[in-house]
Structures are given as structure tokens and as C-alpha cells.
Coordinates of C-alpha atoms and ligand atoms in Angstrom, one line a residue:
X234 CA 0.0 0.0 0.0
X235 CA 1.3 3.4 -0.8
X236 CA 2.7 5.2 2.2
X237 CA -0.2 8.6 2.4
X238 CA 1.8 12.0 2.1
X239 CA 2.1 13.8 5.6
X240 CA 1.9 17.1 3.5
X241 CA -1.4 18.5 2.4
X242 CA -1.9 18.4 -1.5
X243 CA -1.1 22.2 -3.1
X244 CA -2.9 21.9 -6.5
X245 CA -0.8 23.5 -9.4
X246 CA -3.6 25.5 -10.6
X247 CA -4.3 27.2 -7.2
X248 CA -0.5 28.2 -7.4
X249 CA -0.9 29.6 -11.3
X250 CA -3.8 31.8 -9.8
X251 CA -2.0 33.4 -7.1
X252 CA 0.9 34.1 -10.4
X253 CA -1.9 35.7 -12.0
X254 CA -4.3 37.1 -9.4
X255 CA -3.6 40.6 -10.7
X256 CA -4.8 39.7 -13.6
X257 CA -1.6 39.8 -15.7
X258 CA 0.8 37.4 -16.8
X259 CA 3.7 36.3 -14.7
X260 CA 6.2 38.2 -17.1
X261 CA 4.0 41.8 -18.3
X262 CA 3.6 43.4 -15.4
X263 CA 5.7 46.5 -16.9
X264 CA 7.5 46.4 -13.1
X265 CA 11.2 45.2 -14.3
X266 CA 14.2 47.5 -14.3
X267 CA 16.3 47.7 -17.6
X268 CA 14.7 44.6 -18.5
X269 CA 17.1 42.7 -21.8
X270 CA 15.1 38.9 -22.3
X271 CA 11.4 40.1 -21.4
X272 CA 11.7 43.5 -22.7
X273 CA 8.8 44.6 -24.7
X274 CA 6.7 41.5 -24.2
X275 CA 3.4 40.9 -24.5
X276 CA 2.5 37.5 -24.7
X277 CA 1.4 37.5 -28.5
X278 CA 5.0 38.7 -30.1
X279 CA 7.0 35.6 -29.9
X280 CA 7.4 35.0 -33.6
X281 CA 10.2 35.4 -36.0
X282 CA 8.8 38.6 -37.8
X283 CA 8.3 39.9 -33.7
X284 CA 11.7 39.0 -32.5
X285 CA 13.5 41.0 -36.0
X286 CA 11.3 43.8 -35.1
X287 CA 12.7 44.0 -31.9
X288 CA 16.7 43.9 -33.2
X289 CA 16.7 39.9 -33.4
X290 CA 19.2 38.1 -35.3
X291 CA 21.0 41.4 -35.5
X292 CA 23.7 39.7 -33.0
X293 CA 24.3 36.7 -35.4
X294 CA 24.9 38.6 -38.7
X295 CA 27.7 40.6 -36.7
X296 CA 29.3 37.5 -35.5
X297 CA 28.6 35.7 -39.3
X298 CA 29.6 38.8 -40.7
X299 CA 26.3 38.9 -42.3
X300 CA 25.4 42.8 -41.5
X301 CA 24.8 45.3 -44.3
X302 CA 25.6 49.1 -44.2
X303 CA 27.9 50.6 -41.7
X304 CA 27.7 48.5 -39.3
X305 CA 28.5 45.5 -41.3
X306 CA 31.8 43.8 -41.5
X307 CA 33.9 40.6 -41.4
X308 CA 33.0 37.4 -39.7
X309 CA 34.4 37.8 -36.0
X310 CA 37.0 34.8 -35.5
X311 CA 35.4 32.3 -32.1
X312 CA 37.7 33.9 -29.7
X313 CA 36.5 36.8 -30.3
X314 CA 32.9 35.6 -29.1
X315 CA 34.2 34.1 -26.2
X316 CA 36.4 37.2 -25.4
X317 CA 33.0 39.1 -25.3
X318 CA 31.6 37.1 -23.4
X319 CA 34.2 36.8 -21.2
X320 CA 34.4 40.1 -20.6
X321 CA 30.4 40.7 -20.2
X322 CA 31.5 38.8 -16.8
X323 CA 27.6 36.9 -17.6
X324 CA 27.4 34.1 -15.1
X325 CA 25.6 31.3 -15.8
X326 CA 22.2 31.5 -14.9
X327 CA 21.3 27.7 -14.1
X328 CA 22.5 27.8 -10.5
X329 CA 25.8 27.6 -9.9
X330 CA 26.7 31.2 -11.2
X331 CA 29.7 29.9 -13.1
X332 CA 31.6 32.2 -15.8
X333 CA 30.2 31.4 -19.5
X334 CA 32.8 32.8 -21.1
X335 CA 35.3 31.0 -18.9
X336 CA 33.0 27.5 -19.8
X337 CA 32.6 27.9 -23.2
X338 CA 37.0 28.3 -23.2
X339 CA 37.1 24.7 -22.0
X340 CA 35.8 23.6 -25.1
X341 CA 38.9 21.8 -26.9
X342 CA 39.0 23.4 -30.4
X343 CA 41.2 21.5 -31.9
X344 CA 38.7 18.2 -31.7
X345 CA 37.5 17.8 -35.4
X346 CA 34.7 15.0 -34.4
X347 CA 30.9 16.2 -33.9
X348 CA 30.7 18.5 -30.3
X349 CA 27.8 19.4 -28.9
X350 CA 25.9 22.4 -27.2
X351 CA 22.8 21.7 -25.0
X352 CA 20.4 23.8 -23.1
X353 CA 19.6 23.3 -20.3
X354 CA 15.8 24.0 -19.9
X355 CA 14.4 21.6 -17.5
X356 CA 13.5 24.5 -14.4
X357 CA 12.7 22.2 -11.9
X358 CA 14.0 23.7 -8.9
X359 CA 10.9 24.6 -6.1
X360 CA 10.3 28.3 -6.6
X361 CA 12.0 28.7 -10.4
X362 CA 9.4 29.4 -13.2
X363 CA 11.8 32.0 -15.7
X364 CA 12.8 29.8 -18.2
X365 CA 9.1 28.9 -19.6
X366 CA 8.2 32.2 -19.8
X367 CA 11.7 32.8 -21.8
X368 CA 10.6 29.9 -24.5
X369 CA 6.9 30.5 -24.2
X370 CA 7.2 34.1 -24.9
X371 CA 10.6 35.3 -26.5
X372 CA 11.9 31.4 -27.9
X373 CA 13.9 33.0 -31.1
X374 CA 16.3 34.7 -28.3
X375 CA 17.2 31.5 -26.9
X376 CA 17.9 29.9 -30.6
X377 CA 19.8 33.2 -31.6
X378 CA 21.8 32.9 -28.4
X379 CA 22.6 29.0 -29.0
X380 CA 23.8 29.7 -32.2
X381 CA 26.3 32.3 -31.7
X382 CA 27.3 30.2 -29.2
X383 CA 27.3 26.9 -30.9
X384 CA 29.6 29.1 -33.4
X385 CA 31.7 30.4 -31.0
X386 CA 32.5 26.7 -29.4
X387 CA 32.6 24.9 -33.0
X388 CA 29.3 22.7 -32.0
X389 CA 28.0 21.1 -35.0
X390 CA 24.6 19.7 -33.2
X391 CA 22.5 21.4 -30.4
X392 CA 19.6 20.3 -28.1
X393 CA 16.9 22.2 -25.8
X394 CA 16.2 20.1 -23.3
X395 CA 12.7 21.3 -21.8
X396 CA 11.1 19.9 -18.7
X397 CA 9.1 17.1 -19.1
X398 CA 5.3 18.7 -17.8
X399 CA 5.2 22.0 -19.6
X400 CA 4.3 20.6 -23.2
X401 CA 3.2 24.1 -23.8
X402 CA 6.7 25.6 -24.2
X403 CA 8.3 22.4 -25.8
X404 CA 5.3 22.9 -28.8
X405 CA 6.0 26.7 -29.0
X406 CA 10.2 26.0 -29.1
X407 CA 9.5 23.4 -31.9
X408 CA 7.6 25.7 -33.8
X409 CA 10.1 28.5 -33.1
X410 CA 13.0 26.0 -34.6
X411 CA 10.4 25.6 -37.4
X412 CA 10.0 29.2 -38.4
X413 CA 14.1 29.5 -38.2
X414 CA 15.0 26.7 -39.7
X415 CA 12.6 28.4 -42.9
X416 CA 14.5 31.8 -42.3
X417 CA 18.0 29.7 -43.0
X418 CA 18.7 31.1 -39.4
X419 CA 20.0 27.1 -39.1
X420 CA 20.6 24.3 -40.7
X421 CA 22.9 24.5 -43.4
X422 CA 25.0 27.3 -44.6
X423 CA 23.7 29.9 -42.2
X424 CA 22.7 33.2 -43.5
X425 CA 24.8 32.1 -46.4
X426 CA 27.7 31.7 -44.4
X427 CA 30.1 28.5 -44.0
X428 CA 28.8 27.8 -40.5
X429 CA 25.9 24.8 -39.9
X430 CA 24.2 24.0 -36.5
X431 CA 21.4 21.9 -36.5
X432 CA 19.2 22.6 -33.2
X433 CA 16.7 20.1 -32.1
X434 CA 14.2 20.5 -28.6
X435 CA 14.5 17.6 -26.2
X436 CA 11.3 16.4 -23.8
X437 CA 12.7 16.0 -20.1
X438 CA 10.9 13.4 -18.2
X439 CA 9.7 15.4 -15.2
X440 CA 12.6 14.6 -12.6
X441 CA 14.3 17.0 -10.8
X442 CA 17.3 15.2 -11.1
X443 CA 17.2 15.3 -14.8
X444 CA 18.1 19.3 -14.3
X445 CA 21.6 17.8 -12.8
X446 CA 23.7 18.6 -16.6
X447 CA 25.2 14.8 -16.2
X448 CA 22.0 13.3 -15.9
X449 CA 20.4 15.2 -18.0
X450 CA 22.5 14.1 -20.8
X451 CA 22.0 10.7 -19.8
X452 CA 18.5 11.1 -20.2
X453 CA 18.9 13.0 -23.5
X454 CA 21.1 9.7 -24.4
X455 CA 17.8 7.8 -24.0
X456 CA 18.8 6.4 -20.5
X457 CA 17.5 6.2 -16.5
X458 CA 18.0 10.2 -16.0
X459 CA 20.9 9.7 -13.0
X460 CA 24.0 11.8 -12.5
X461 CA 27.0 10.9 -13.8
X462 CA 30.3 10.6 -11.7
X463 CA 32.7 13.8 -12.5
X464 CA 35.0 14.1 -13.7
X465 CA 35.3 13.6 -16.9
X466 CA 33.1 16.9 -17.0
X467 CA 31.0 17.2 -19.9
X468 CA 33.2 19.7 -21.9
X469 CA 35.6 16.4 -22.7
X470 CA 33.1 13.5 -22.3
X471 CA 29.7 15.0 -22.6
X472 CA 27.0 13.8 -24.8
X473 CA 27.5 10.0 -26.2
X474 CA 30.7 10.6 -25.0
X475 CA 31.8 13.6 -27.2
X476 CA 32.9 17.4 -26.0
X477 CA 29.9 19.0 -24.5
X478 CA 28.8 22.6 -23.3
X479 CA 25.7 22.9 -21.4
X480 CA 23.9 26.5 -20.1
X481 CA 20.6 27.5 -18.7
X482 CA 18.2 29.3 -21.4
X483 CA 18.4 32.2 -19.3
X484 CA 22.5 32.4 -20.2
X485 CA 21.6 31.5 -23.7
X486 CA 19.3 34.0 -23.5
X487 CA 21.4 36.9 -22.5
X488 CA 23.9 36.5 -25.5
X489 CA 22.4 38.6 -28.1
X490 CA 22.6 41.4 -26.3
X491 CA 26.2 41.4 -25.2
X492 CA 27.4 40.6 -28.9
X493 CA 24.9 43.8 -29.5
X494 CA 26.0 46.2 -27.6
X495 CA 29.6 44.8 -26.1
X496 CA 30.9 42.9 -23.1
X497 CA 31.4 46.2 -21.4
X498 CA 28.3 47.3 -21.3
X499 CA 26.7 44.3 -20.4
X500 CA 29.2 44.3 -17.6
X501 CA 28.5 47.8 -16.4
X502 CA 24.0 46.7 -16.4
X503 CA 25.3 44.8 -13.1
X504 CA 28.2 45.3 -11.0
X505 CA 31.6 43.9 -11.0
X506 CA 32.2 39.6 -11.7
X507 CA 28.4 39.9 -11.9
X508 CA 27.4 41.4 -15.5
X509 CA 23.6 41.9 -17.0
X510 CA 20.5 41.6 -15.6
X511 CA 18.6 38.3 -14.3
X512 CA 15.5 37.0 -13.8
X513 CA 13.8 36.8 -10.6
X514 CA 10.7 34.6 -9.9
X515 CA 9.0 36.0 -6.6
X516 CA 6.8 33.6 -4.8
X517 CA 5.6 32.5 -1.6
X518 CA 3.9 35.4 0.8
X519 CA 4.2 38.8 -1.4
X520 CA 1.3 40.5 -2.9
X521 CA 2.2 40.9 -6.6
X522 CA 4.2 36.9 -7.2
X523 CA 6.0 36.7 -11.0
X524 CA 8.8 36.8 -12.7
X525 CA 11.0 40.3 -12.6
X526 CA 14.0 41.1 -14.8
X527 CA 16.2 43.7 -13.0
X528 CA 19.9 44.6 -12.8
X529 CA 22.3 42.8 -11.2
X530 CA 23.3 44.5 -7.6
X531 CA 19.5 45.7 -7.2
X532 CA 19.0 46.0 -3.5
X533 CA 16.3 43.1 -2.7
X534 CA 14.2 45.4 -0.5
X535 CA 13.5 46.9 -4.4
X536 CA 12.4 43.7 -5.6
X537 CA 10.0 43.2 -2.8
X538 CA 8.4 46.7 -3.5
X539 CA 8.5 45.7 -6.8
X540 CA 6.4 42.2 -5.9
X541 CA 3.6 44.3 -4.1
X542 CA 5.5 44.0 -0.7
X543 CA 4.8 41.4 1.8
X544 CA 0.8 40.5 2.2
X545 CA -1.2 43.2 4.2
X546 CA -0.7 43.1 7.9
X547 CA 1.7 40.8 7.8
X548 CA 5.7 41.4 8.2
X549 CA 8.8 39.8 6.2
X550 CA 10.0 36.7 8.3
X551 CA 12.7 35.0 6.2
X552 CA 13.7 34.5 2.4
X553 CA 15.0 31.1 0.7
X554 CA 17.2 33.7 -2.2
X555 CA 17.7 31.5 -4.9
X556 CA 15.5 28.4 -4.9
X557 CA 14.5 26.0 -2.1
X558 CA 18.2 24.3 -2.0
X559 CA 19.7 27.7 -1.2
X560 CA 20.1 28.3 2.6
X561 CA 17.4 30.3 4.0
X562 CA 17.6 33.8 5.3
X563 CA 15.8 35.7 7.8
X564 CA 14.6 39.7 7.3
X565 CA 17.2 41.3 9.1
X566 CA 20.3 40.1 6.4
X567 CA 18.1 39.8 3.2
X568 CA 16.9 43.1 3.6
X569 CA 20.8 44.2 3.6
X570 CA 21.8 42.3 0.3
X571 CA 22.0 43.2 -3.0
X572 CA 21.2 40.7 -5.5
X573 CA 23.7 39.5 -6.8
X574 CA 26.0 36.2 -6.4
X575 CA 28.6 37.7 -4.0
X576 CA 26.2 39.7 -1.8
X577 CA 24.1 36.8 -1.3
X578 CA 27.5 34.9 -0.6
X579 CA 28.0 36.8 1.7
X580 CA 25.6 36.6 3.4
X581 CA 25.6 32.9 3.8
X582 CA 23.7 31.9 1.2
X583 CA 23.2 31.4 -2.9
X584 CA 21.6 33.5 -5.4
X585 CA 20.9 30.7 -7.0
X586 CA 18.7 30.0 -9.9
X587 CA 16.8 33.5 -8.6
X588 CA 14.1 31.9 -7.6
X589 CA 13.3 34.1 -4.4
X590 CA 10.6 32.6 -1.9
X591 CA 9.4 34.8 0.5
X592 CA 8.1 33.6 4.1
X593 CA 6.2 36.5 6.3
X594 CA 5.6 35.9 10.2
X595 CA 2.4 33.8 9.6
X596 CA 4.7 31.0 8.5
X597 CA 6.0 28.0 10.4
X598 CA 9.3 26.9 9.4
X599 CA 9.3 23.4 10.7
X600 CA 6.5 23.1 8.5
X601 CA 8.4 24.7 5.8
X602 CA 11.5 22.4 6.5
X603 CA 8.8 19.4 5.9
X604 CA 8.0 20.4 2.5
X605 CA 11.1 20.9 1.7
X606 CA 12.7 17.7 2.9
X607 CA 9.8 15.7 1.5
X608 CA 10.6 17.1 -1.9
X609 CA 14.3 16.3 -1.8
X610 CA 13.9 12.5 -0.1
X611 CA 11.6 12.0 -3.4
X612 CA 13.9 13.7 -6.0
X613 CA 16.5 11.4 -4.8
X614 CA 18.0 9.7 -7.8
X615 CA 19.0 6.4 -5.6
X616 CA 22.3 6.0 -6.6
X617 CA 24.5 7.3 -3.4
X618 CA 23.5 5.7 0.3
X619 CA 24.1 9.1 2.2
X620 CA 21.6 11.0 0.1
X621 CA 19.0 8.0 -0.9
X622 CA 19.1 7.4 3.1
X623 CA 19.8 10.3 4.7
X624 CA 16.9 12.5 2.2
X625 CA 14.7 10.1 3.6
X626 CA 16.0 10.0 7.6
X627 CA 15.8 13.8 7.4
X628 CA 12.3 13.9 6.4
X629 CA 11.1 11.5 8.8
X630 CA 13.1 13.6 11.7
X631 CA 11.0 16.5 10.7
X632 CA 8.0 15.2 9.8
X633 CA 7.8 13.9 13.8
X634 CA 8.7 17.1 14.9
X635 CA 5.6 18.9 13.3
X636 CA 4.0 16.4 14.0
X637 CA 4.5 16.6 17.6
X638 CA 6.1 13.6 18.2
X639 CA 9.6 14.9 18.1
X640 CA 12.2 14.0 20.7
X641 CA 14.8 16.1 22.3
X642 CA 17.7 14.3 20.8
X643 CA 16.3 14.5 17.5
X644 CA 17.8 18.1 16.3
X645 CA 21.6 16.4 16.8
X646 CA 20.6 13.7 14.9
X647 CA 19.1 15.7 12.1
X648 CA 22.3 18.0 12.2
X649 CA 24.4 14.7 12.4
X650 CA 22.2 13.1 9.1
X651 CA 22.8 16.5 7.3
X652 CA 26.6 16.0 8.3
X653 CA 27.0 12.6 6.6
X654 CA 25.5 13.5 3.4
X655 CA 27.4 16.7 2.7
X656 CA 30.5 16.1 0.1
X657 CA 29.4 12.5 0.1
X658 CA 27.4 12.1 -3.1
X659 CA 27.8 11.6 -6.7
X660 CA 25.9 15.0 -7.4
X661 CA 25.3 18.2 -5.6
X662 CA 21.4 17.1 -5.1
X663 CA 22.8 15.7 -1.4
X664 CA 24.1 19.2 -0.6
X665 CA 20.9 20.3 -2.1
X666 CA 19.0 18.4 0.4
X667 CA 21.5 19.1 3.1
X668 CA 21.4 23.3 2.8
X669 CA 18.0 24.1 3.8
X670 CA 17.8 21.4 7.2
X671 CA 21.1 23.2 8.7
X672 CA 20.3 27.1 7.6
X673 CA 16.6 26.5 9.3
X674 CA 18.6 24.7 12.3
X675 CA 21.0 28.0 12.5
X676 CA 18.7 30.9 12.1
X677 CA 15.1 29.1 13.6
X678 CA 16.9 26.9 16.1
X679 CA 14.1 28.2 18.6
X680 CA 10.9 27.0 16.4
X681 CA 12.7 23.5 16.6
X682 CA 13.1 23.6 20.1
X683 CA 9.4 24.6 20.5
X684 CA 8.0 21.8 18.4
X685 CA 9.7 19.2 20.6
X686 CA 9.0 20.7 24.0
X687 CA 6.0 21.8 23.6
X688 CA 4.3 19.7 20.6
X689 CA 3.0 23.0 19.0
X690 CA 3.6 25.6 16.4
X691 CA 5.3 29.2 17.9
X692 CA 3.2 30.6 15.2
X693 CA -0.8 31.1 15.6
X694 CA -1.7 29.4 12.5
X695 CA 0.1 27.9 9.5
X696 CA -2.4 28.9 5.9
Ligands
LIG882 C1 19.8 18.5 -8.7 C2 20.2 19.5 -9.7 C3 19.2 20.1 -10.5 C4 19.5 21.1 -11.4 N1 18.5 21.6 -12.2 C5 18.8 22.6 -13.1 C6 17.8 23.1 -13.9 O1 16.6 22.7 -13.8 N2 18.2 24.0 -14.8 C7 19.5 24.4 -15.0 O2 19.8 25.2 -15.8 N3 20.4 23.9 -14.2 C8 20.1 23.0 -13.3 N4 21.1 22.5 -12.5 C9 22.5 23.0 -12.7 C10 23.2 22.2 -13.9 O3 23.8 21.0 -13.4 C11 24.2 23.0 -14.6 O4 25.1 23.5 -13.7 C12 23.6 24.2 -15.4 O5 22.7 23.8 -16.3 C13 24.8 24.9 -16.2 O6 24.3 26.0 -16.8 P1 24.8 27.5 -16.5 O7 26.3 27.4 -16.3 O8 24.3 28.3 -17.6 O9 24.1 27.8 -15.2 C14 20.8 21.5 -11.5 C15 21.8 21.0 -10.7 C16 21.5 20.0 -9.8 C17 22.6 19.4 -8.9
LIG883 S1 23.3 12.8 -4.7 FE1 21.3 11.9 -4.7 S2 20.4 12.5 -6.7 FE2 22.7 12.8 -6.8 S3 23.5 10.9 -7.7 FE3 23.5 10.6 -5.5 S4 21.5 9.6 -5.0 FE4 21.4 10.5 -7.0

């Protein structure tokens, strides 16, 4: 018999009205700052003959040197790409923040068999929802991005790997690919150049784990979606086994406009090592909830006006920064940070994939720690004891401390679970799992402690 959930049911619909109780759309609220990717959206101009209107393509005829009229000129060489991009200091957007530029260098040029380029689309991370509003609503910047980079990196063949549930944006990237492919924007011969990429879009299966860029290309292989061991990293054994570069569609996406208007600039739209704007996707206990594009380095308490504020009479208790594996972080130091990856840092935490969830004062966080540990004990590929068994162990721990049946050893022994899985797994899911149980420990020791002695909540009521 299946085990019943301890968690009540959240139905996806009831969260897509809340994104849309004011009536707009999660992305055209008009309230970003200097937005690049959703600028001058509107939910009906995602076409080719849209995105050319609105400078597209522009980007690739520079680098194929395929622009007319003064600011025409010769193909740039590769390095050149990947000295722009380099110097945009773009960081990619998928998580882990690291240098593009810097990535797409590892690529070893002088391997003449078939490399690859894949983008990484699969947004499963709790809170994240930027990239299917990228592909739903502005695809063609995503293509033109993979193909300046696929040209930059020498990738012959490129796939879009798009999560498994949201048919909706794999139908519209197909037809996006469709309408390019027509335009001779791939293929062969692009533009009338020497370069060819062929780009295809990729169905994820729904996992979380399948977001990992090792399993992911197992799964794009056709294979049980579980992280590979590293290294090899994927830029020298990636896809069957051949040189590999994988991004987020939000770093893809950001592309055109540095080869547009120059590394420098895009550089000096942020602050320094942390170039450009990003995408933030505001959820959780704030009036207005969506997806805002702002500046690098914008102080949060702007993004928070931005997002309506924190429901009425209610007051800002904590934020998870950059996705529910990032460590948690109560008012008093978010409010402080600027967002960006070394303030957050800083401040003991990660900015993540930017997906900010915001927690006011009616919230419990033991309870929050349950959803949150239930989620990860699920995702849990299998493969590694510490994080198949300790995802699990951790969940249970909490899951008897809301539900009043928690004993006053049991904190040590969550910490002590939390310990062994850290650095002990194949993929970074275990430290995933790991982050949020010890931030809630550090900063909400006190809600813990309150469970178990007094089998209650230290908050009225949990809604
Ligand atoms: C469990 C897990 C899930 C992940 N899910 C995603 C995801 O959904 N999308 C994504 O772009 N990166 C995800 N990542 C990060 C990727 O492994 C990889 O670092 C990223 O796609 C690289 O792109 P970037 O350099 O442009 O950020 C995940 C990592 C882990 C460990
Ligand atoms: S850490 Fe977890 S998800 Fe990652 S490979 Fe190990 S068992 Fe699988």
C-alpha cells in the first residue's frame, strides 16, 4: 500500500492563480528594471517577424559577418565571441553562477569529431518558473543565443532540453526552430555563411534530477536520467561521450545582447564579476508573485516593492534567495543584500537560480522544512547511500517534529544526518537536500526547540 503524504496536497492550478491574481501574466507586469530577455513583451509577439522587429538576429549577422551598411563587417573569429563574453562577466544562470565565457573556453578546439551544445531548460527547482516564460514568450532569443554560441565553441549539433510537464513551451520552441530553420537562421550554410548547426528541442521526463547537466545528458542519451560521476566533466566526455557545453536558457538567452551592444556594457548593467540583468521569480507570501528582470546588484528590498510587498498586515520573516536548495535567510540580512551572487555569498547563502521565496511571520518553518525535505527525499535519484538514506531520515526527523512527536535528541541527529550527506554524493542534489535542514537549524533553532518541548507551532496558524 502506498505510504499517504504527511503534506497537504497544493494543486498547481491554485499556485498559477495566485501568479496571475492581478490579472496579468507572470512576465507583463511592466514592473522590471532595464529589462534585456522580457523587454517589450506581450505575450502575443513571440514569432520570428516579432523578434526581427525588436533587433533579433541582429547579434548573429555581426558575428557571421552577415550585417549590411555601416555596421557591417567581417566574420568575427570564435575567440573573439568568447572574449566578449568573457568580458560581459555573464554568469551562468542555471544555478551555480559559473563564468560562461570562462565555460565555453574549455571547449577543446582543436577536436575535429561532432561536439555538442545543450540547453539546459528543465526548471525544476521549487520556486523557479523564468525559463518557460523565456521559451513561451521570447523562444527566437534563446535559438539566436545557442547559435552564436554553438559558433563560438565549434558545435556542429544542439539540443533544448525542456522539462518534461510544460508541453506548452516544448510545442512553442518546436515551432520557433520551425519558423528559423525556414528563415535559414539554421541548418545548413547559415545566413549564407560556412557555418551549420542543427538545433533540435528535447522532452525532459519530469525529474528533478534530470536538471543535474550529467543526468540530464544521460537522459537526452535515451537512459534512467541519473548523474553521472565527475570528472570527466562534460566539456571532454559529454554527450555520447563527445565534448559538450551545457547553459541554462536564461544564459543563452542573454547572448544577443552582449554581442549587440559589447561585453562592457553588459558588464557595467550589473556590477563587478556579476554582469547583466537576471531574472527573478518571486513567490511565496508577497502581494504581486512573478517573474521580474532587474539589474544585477539591485538592492532586494526593491524587488519586494516591486512584488507588491509582503501581504497586508503581515511582516517579512525570512527568504529562501535562490531556490528551495539555497540556505534560507531571515529579514534582518536579506533586507541588507544586494542581489547578486557575492552579496548573497556573503551573506551565507546562494543566489541561486533566482528563484526568491518569500516567508512573512504567519509562516512556520518546521512546517516549511517538511516540504522541503519531503521534496528532496523524493527527488532522490537512488544512486549514493548518504543521500538515498539520509533525504529520507531527514524527512522523517521532521516530519515527527511537526507532527508533535519529536524528541529532544532529535535536532543532533538531524544535524548529524545532514553531516554525513554533505560532500558524500555523486551529485550536488545531497548538498541540495543538506542546505536548507542546517540554515533552518541556524537561524530558527528556537521554532525547533518549540516543536519538541512543547508539541505546538510558535506561530498562531500555518495557511
Ligand atoms: C539536482 C540539480 C538540479 C538542477 N537543475 C537545473 C535546472 O533545472 N536548470 C538548470 O539550468 N540547471 C540546473 N542544475 C545545474 C546544472 O547542473 C548546470 O550547472 C547548469 O545547467 C549549467 O548552466 P549554467 O552554467 O548556464 O548555469 C541543476 C543541478 C542539480 C545538482
Ligand atoms: S546525490 Fe542523490 S540524486 Fe545525486 S546521484 Fe547521489 S543519490 Fe542520485
Amino acid at each position: 500500500m502506498m505510504a499517504q503524504s504527511p503534506l497537504s496536497p497544493i494543486s498547481p492550478s491554485s499556485i498559477l492563480a495566485r501568479f496571475q491574481s492581478n490579472g496579468q501574466h507572470t512576465c507583463f507586469h511592466g514592473r522590471h528594471i532595464a529589462p534585456q530577455i522580457y523587454a517589450g513583451l506581450d505575450g502575443t509577439n513571440w514569432r520570428l517577424m516579432d523578434y526581427v522587429a525588436r533587433g533579433g538576429y541582429q547579434a548573429l549577422r555581426r558575428v557571421l559577418g552577415q550585417l549590411s551598411g555601416s555596421d557591417g563587417g567581417a566574420a568575427m573569429p570564435p575567440e573573439q565571441v568568447i572574449a566578449i563574453v568573457k568580458e560581459s562577466s555573464l554568469r551562468g544562470r542555471g544555478g551555480a553562477g559559473f563564468p560562461a565565457g570562462l565555460k565555453w573556453s574549455f571547449m577543446p578546439r582543436q577536436y575535429d569529431g561532432p561536439k555538442y551544445l545543450v540547453c539546459n531548460s528543465d526548471e525544476g527547482e521549487p520556486g523557479t518558473c523564468k525559463d518557460r516564460d523565456i521559451l513561451m514568450f521570447n523562444p527566437h532569443i534563446v535559438i539566436e543565443g545557442m547559435i552564436i554560441a554553438a559558433y563560438a565553441m565549434g558545435a556542429s549539433v544542439g539540443y533544448n532540453y525542456i522539462h518534461g510537464e510544460i508541453f506548452a513551451a516544448y510545442d512553442r520552441f518546436e515551432e520557433a526552430l520551425q519558423q528559423a530553420r525556414s528563415a535559414g537562421l539554421l541548418g545548413d550554410r547559415i545566413l549564407g555563411s560556412n557555418f551549420c548547426f542543427q538545433l533540435h528541442a528535447a522532452h525532459g521526463f519530469g525529474a528533478y534530477v534530470c536538471g543535474e547537466e550529467t543526468a540530464l545528458l544521460e537522459s537526452l542519451e535515451g537512459k534512467k536520467g541519473q548523474p553521472r560521476y565527475k570528472p570527466p566533466f562534460p566539456a571532454s566526455f559529454g554527450l555520447y561521450g563527445k565534448p559538450t557545453t551545457i547553459n541554462n536558457t536564461e544564459t543563452f538567452a542573454a547572448v544577443p545582447w552582449i554581442i549587440r551592444h559589447g561585453g562592457k556594457a553588459y558588464l557595467e548593467c550589473g556590477k563587478p564579476n556579476n554582469g547583466g540583468t537576471k531574472i527573478f521569480s518571486v513567490s511565496g507570501d508577497v502581494t504581486l508573485p512573478g517573474n521580474y528582470e532587474v539589474p544585477m546588484g539591485t538592492p532586494f528590498a526593491k524587488l519586494l516593492e516591486l512584488a507588491g510587498g509582503v501581504r497586508p498586515g503581515q511582516s517579512l520573516k525570512a527568504v529562501i534567495p535562490g531556490g528551495s536548495s539555497s540556505p534560507v535567510l531571515p529579514a534582518s540580512v536579506i533586507m541588507d543584500c544586494t542581489l547578486d551572487y557575492d552579496s548573497i555569498a556573503k551573506a551565507g547563502s546562494m543566489l541561486g537560480s533566482g528563484a526568491v521565496i518569500v516567508l512573512d511571520d504567519s509562516r512556520c518553518m518546521v512546517k516549511s522544512l517538511q516540504r522541503l525535505c519531503h521534496f528532496y527525499s523524493h527527488e532522490s535519484c537512488g544512486q549514493c547511500t548518504p543521500c538515498r538514506e539520509g533525504t529520507g531520515w531527514m524527512s522523517k526527523i521532521v516530519d515527527r517534529i511537526e507532527n508533535g512527536q519529536g524528541l529532544p535528541e532529535d535536532l543532533a541527529l538531524l544535524d548529524s544526518v545532514a553531516e554525513n550527506i554533505q560532500g558524500r554524493t555523486i551529485c550536488a542534489l545531497g548538498d541540495a537536500a543538506v542546505m536548507p535542514v542546517r540554515a533552518m537549524l541556524k537561524h530558527f533553532r528556537h521554532e525547533f526547540d518549540h516543536h519538541v518541548a512543547h508539541k505546538t507551532c510558535v506561530v498562531p496558524a500555518y495557511v
